[in-house]
Tab-separated table of C-alpha atoms in Angstrom:
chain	number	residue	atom	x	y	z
A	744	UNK	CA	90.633	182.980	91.545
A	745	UNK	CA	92.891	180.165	93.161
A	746	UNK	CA	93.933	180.319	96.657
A	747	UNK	CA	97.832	178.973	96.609
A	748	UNK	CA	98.213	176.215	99.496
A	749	UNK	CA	101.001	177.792	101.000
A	750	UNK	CA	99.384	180.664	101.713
A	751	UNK	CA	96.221	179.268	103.345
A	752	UNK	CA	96.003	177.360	106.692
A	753	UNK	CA	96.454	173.420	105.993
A	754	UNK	CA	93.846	171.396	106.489
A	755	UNK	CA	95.326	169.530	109.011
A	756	UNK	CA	91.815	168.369	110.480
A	757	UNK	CA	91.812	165.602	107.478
A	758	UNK	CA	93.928	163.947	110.276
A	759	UNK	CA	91.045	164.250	112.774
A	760	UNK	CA	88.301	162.294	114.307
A	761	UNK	CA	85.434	161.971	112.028
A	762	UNK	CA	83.309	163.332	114.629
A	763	UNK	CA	85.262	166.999	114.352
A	764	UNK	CA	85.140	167.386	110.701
A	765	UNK	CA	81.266	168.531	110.808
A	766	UNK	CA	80.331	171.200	108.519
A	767	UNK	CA	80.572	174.876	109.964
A	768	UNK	CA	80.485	178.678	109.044
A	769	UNK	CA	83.395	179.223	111.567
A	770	UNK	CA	85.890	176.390	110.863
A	771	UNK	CA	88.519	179.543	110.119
A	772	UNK	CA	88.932	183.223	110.185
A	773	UNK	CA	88.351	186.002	107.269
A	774	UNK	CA	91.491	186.467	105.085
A	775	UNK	CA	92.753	188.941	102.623
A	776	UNK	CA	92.787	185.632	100.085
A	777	UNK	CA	88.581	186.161	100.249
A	778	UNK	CA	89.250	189.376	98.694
A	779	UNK	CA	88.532	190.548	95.035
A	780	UNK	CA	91.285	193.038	95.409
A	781	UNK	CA	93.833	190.361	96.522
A	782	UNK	CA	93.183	188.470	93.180
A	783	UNK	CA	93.305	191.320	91.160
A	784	UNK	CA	96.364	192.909	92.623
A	785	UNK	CA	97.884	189.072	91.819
A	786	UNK	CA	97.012	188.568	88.527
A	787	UNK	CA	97.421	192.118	87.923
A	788	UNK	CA	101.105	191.380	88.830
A	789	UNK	CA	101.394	187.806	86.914
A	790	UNK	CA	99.857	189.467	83.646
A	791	UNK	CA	102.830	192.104	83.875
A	792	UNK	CA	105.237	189.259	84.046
A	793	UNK	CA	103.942	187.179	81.310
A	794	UNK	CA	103.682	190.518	79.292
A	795	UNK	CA	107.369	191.088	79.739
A	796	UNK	CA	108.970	187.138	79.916
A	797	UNK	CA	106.196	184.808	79.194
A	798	UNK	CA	106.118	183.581	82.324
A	799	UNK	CA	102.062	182.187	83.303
A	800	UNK	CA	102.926	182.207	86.790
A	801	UNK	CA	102.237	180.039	89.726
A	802	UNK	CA	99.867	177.253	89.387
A	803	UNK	CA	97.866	176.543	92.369
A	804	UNK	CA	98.194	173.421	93.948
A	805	UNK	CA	101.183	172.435	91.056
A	806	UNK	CA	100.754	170.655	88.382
A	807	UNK	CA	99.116	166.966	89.554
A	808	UNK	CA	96.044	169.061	90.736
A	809	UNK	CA	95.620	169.196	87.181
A	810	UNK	CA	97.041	165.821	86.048
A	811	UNK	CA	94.998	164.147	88.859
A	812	UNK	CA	91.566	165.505	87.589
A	813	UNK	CA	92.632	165.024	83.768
A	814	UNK	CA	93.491	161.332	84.742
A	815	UNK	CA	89.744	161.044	86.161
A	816	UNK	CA	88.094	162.238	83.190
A	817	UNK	CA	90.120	160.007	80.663
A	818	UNK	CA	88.965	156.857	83.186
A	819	UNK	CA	85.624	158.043	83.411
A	820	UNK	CA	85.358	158.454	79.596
A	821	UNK	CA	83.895	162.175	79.891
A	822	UNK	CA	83.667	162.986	75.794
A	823	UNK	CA	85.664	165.565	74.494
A	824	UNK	CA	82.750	167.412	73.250
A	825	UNK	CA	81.508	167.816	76.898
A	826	UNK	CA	80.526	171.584	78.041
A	827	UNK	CA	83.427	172.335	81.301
A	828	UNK	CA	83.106	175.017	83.046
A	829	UNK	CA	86.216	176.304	84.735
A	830	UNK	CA	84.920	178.098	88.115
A	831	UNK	CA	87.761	180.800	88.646
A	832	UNK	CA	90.060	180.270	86.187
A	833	UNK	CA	93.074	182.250	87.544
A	834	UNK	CA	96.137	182.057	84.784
A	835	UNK	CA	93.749	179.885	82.409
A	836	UNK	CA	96.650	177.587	82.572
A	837	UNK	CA	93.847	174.439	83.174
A	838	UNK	CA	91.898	175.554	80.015
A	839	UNK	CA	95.207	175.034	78.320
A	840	UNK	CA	95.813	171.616	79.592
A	841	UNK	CA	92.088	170.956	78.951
A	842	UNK	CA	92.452	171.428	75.395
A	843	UNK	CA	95.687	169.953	74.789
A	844	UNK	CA	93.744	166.652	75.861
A	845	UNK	CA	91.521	166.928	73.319
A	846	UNK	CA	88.271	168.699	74.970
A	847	UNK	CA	86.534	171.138	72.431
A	848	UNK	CA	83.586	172.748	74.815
A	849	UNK	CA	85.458	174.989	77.457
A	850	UNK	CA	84.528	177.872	79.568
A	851	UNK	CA	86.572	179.820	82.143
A	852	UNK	CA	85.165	182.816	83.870
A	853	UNK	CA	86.373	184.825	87.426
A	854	UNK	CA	85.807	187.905	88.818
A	855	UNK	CA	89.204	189.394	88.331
A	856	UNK	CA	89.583	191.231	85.120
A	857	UNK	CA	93.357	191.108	85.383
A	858	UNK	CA	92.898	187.314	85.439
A	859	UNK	CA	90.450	187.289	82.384
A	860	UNK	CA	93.368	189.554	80.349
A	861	UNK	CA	95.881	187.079	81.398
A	862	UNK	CA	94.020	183.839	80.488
A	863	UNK	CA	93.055	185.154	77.146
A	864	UNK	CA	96.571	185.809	76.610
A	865	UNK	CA	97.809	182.573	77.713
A	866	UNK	CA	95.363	181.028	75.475
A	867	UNK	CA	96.477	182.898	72.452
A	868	UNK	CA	100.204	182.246	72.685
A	869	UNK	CA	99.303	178.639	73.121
A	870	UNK	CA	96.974	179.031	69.595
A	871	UNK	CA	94.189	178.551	71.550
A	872	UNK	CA	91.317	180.444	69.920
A	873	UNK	CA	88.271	178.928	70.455
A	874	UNK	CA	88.161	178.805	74.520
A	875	UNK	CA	85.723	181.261	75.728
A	876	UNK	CA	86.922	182.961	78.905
A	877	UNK	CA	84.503	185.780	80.900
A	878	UNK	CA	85.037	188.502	83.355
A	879	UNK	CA	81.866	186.921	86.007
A	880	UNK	CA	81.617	186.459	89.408
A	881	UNK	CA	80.389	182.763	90.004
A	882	UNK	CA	77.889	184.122	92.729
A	883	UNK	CA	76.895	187.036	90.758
A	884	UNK	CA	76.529	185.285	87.484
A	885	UNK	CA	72.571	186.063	86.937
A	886	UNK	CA	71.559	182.872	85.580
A	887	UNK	CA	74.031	182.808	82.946
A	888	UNK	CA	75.570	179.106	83.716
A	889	UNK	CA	73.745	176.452	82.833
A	890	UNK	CA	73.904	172.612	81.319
A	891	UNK	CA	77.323	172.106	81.992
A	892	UNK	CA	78.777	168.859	82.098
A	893	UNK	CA	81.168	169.398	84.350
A	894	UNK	CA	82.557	172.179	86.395
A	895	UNK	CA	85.746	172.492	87.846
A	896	UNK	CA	86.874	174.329	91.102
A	897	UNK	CA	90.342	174.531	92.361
A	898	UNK	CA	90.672	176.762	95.312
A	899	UNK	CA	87.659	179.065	94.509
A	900	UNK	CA	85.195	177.852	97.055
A	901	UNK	CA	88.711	177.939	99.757
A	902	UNK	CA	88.439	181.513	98.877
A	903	UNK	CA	84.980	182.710	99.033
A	904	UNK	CA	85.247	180.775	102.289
A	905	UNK	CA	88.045	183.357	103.437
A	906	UNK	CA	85.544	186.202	102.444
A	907	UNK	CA	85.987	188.878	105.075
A	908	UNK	CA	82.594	190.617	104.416
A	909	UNK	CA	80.169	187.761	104.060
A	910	UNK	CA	81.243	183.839	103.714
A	911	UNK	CA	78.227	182.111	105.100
A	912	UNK	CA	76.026	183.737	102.462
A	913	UNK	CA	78.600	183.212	99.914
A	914	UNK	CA	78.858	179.536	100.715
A	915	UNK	CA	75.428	179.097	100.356
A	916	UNK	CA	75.208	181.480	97.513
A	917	UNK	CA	77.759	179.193	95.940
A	918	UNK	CA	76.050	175.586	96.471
A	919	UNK	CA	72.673	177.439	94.565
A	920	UNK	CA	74.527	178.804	91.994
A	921	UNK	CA	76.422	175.232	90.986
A	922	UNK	CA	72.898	173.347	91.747
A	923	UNK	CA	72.292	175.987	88.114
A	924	UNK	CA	75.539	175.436	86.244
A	925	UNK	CA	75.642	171.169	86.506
A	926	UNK	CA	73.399	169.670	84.516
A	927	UNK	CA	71.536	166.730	86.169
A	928	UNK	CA	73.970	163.727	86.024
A	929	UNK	CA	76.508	166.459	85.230
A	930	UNK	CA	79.850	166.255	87.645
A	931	UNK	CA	81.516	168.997	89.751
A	932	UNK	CA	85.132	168.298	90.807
A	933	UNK	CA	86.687	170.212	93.992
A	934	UNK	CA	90.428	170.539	95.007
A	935	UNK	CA	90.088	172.391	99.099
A	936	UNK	CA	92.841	173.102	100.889
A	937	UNK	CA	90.387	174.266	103.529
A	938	UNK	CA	87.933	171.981	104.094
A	939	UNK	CA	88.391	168.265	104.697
A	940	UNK	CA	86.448	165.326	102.819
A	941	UNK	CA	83.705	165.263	106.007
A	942	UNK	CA	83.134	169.116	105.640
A	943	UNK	CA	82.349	169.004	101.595
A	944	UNK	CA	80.786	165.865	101.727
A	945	UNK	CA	78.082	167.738	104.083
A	946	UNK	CA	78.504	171.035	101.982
A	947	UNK	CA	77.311	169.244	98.897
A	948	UNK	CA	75.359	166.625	100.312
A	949	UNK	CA	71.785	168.509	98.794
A	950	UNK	CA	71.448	168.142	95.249
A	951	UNK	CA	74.860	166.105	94.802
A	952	UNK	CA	75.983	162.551	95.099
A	953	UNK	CA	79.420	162.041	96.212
A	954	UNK	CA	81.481	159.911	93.612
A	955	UNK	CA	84.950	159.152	94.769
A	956	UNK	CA	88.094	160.892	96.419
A	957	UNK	CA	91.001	161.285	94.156
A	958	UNK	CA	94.084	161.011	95.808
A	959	UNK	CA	96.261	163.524	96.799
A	960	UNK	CA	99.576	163.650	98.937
A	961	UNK	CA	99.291	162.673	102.641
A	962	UNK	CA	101.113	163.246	105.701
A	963	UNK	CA	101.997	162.141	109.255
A	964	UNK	CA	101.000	163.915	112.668
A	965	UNK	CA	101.011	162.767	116.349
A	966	UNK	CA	100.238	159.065	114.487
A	967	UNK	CA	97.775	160.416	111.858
A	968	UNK	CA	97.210	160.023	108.993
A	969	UNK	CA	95.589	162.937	106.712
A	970	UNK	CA	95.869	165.370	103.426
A	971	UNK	CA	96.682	168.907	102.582
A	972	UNK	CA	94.282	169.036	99.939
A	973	UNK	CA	91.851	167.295	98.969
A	974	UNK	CA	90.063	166.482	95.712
A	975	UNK	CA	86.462	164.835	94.937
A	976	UNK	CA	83.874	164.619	92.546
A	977	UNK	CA	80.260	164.540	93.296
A	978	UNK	CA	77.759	163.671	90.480
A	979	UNK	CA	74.272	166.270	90.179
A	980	UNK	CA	71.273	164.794	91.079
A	981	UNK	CA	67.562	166.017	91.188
């Protein structure tokens, strides 16, 4: 579950005063995108293609979401052997870069069991055997993710944001359930293309300590300055 930029509202208020970038439960409206059937209907589509041309589909956010994240690791020596947990792993296509890198210990799980088929096929082609990928919903997951590392979202929290049924719950819901899966001193790394640097940095700001911003592309508005997406890592802390 990755929510493609172009199809979500840009997060133009990166561009903002400071003072409008506070944290809220009504920054935007509900959206098919916070829907389980959306993702399944997608990846339901994308596994059909692959089946047919070998074709992965889209990768959300393009390729340097991935680089960008990779290039942190390397500098920030995370060992190979380190337990990653990728939180909605759509196509599975970041496992795969993940392990051409070297990293042994990795974990992709989403709700979507069209997504789960698709990764695990991805995988495969790519020889890619020992990556464990589950059908779980991250806010459903019962306790089962724990001592990771580091965990990795990339447009999953933008979509259970969109959630037309219940997102304030779901944020929450989400912030508890990560507080579970890092282990202390363990990293989490966000790509948003909803929410703005001020707005996670307040999501996150119990139980996590705010690390750096990566960089990501910016642009120009009315003599602004801002991002379409942006990416940071926060370290757990107890």
């Amino acid at each position: 579950m990755e929510v493609p930029t172009e199809s979500v509202e840009q997060k133009s208020g990166n561009a903002s005063d400071p003072g409008d970038d506070r944290c809220s439960d009504n920054d935007f409206g509900p959206s098919i995108l916070g829907t389980k059937e959306y993702w399944e209907e997608a990846y339901q589509r994308e596994l059909e293609t692959f089946t047919d041309i070998g074709d992965v589909g889209e990768i959300w956010f393009g390729e340097e979401s991935m680089s960008r994240v990779l290039r942190w690791m390397e500098k920030a020596n995370i060992p190979e052997d380190s337990s990653v947990l990728d939180i909605g792993t759509g196509n599975g296509a970041f496992l795969v870069e993940l392990a051409k890198h070297g990293y042994s210990n990795l974990t992709g799980i989403d709700y979507s069991p069209a997504s789960v088929e698709l990764s695990r096929n991805v995988l495969k082609a790519e020889d890619l055997t020992d990556v464990l990928v589950k059908e779980m919903d991250f806010l459903n997951c019962q306790g089962e993710l724990k001592g990771f590392d580091v965990c990795i979202d990339k447009g999953t929290f933008d979509a259970i944001s969109l959630n037309p049924d219940d997102s304030t719950d779901g944020k929450k819901l989400y912030v508890q359930t990560l507080k579970d899966a890092v282990k202390d001193k363990g990293f989490f790394v966000i790509t948003s293309c909803n929410w703005t640097k001020e707005q996670l940095l307040e999501r996150f700001s119990e139980g996590f300590e705010y690390v750096q911003e990566l960089p990501t592309p910016s642009f120009q508005f009315g003599g602004k300055t801002g991002n379409s997406v942006t990416a940071l890592i926060f370290k757990r802390v107890h």
